[in-house]
């Protein structure tokens, strides 16, 4: 993933994707919590990364656009510094031939970099090689010092053209249908390049790269994956984190750091602190959630889209982490998603479709989690589940429309009746 944080760009792209370009510059900057000057500067930077002069056109609606998510260009650029964006391609180009040492790569970079560019030293090249080795782009050859490095192309080099196409199609399906997806899209891009180099130009067909179309409502979920691996790592290491948080109710989604001491704010931005325990994805709304333990032990929940400037803190003791994880698992045993309220029993009657495949029962069995069908006949079946409150299961039940009738609890049933009456009044 990215070597550096790009919180501002992520919030910028999310807001652009949600508004479809409906804000002017002042409104956009105000909603983000940045100046209009910073807004213009960010637009220029993102245009350079995307290579698209018509930046707003990237976010116009298209049925199958999720097959090529435009929001991925930020990851492809890896938010690198200008010096890194010049240096790393030179290193990779030099490694296309024979294995080379860090000193040899330093000479290659210094020869090919423009005269006005900052020249790297051997320590910088070694740091670049460690990064490229960590993400699997290069590998170290067997043998002692000085270490020699080579491009890690074993996967694609050993496959036939047909095997490459099969692998590409598999990765394409998984990246578009599974969570998380960003690394799958990046792998797919690498396979696309390998395919183009493996197939003779006269035999090439663009249809090889577009085998399927997909439909998704929530492309912005991709942006939150920038935090996902950071949070999973802190959970694995049992480390507390601190971060700045903008709740959905907050009028801003980002806050610029004031670097001019003459205009510095008198009060520091409030930061949240928690011990991360669990990450949850809500497929219904395309949202990521972090659940953790606050300083006094109570459980807290955050929408990942509102988290910026995440920093690692001290490590929690094994016993404490295991205890809080056990308590959370017990408290969330009946959570449809992340609710930790009082447990209630929900009963719903589902009506089977007539004269066609029973897609209603199939969907309930697939999505109904630990609930059970307790009664059924050829016309309907009754589904029952215990959940921590009814807030999170409501959209799922509502999604069945007239095929679902809520039987219990009584207040949930009445709320649906009132809701449908209100909709009826709107549309007469």
Phi, psi and omega in degrees: 000190187295144177285333182234159178288145173223052181303316184297315181296322179297311180295324178299311182293323179298314181295322179294320180293324182284325185266344180061031180079021183278353179260150169274180187299317181295317179296317181297312181298319179296319180293327179278336184085031178233170178279163177296324177299315179294324176301310181298319180295320179293321177299316180298318181296316181291327176295320178296319181294316185281336182069020182242117181291324179271075189298317183296331181295338179300334188253014174285145188292137174215141190301314186250027184297336184293346176294334175228075187297121183294336183291350181284345185299334179294321178289322180299324179283342179056019177048042183281153171294160182301320180296322179291321181293337175274320190282315186298318177299325178295320178297314182293323178295318180295331182276358180292336181272249181264160176301144183223155177272171178297322180295318178295321179292326177298315179298318181297319180294314183295329179290324190260345179288147177299154183298330182274358181278154177288123182279133181281164170251177185294328178298319179296316179298319178296322177296318177298318181294322177298318179295313181295326177289321180297322181269004171087012182279322177235164175223155181271132178287149176299150180127170182274193180287150354286137182294143178246142184241151180217154177297139182266076183253018186302321184299309184281329183293331185269359183259145174284171180301316180296319180295323177297318179295317178299316181294318179301314181295321178297312180296322179300314180295313183295318181295328183270348185237347183247162177238133357282168190232340188302311183295331175294319177296320180293321175297319179299322179296320178294321178293326178299316179295319179296321179296315183296326179280338183272334184264128177303144186303322182288342179261357186290138177225121181301338179298340177299330185263000180228061184286335186221159171240152184225160178229119176227151179264340193235071176298331185296344178301332181298324183297324183288346178292347174299329179270338191303309185288330174298314182290320178297324178294317180293327176295316180298322182271357181059041182257138172289156177227157170234152182196163174267135186235132175245108181289163178302336180278346182289141182282350177239155178241003180199157177222118181294144176280127181279114183262346179270116183297337180290335184241020181294147179285149182287328181248141178284154178292133182289133179247144175269153177224134182204161172260107183297133180239328187202143173245132183233138177250130178261104183290336181296319184242002179068040183242146173256142178233144170249131176243130183214179178254126178285178185303322182269009174098346180288154181274137181232152182232140181224139169283126185296336181294340181263004183265129173223163175056056181282131179229137178283146177234211187288158180276141179272147177299149180306313185296318181295315181299315181297321180295312181295323178295318179295317179297319180294315180301321180291318182291332182260012184301328180245027179276124174298324176224279180227007183292139178237030180279195180290143181281130177231157177259123179256128175240134181220141176260126179249130181267130182284144176289146182266138173069021177206175180301144184279075181290338179294308180297322180297318180292319180297317180293326182284318188254353189282010176053233186269004178294163184228149170274115187259347180202140180202153170215191185287344182261327184204171171217155181249128183249140184225138180208145173262126181224157177279082182086165187252357185300315188280335180275344182304310182299326179294313179296318181298328183296345179273352177058226184286356178278355183233133173235119179283129180260323183204152000288163187297322182290327176292317178301314181294324180295324177292320178300313180297321181297315181290327176296319179296317177297320178299321179293321179299315188258003177051000000 
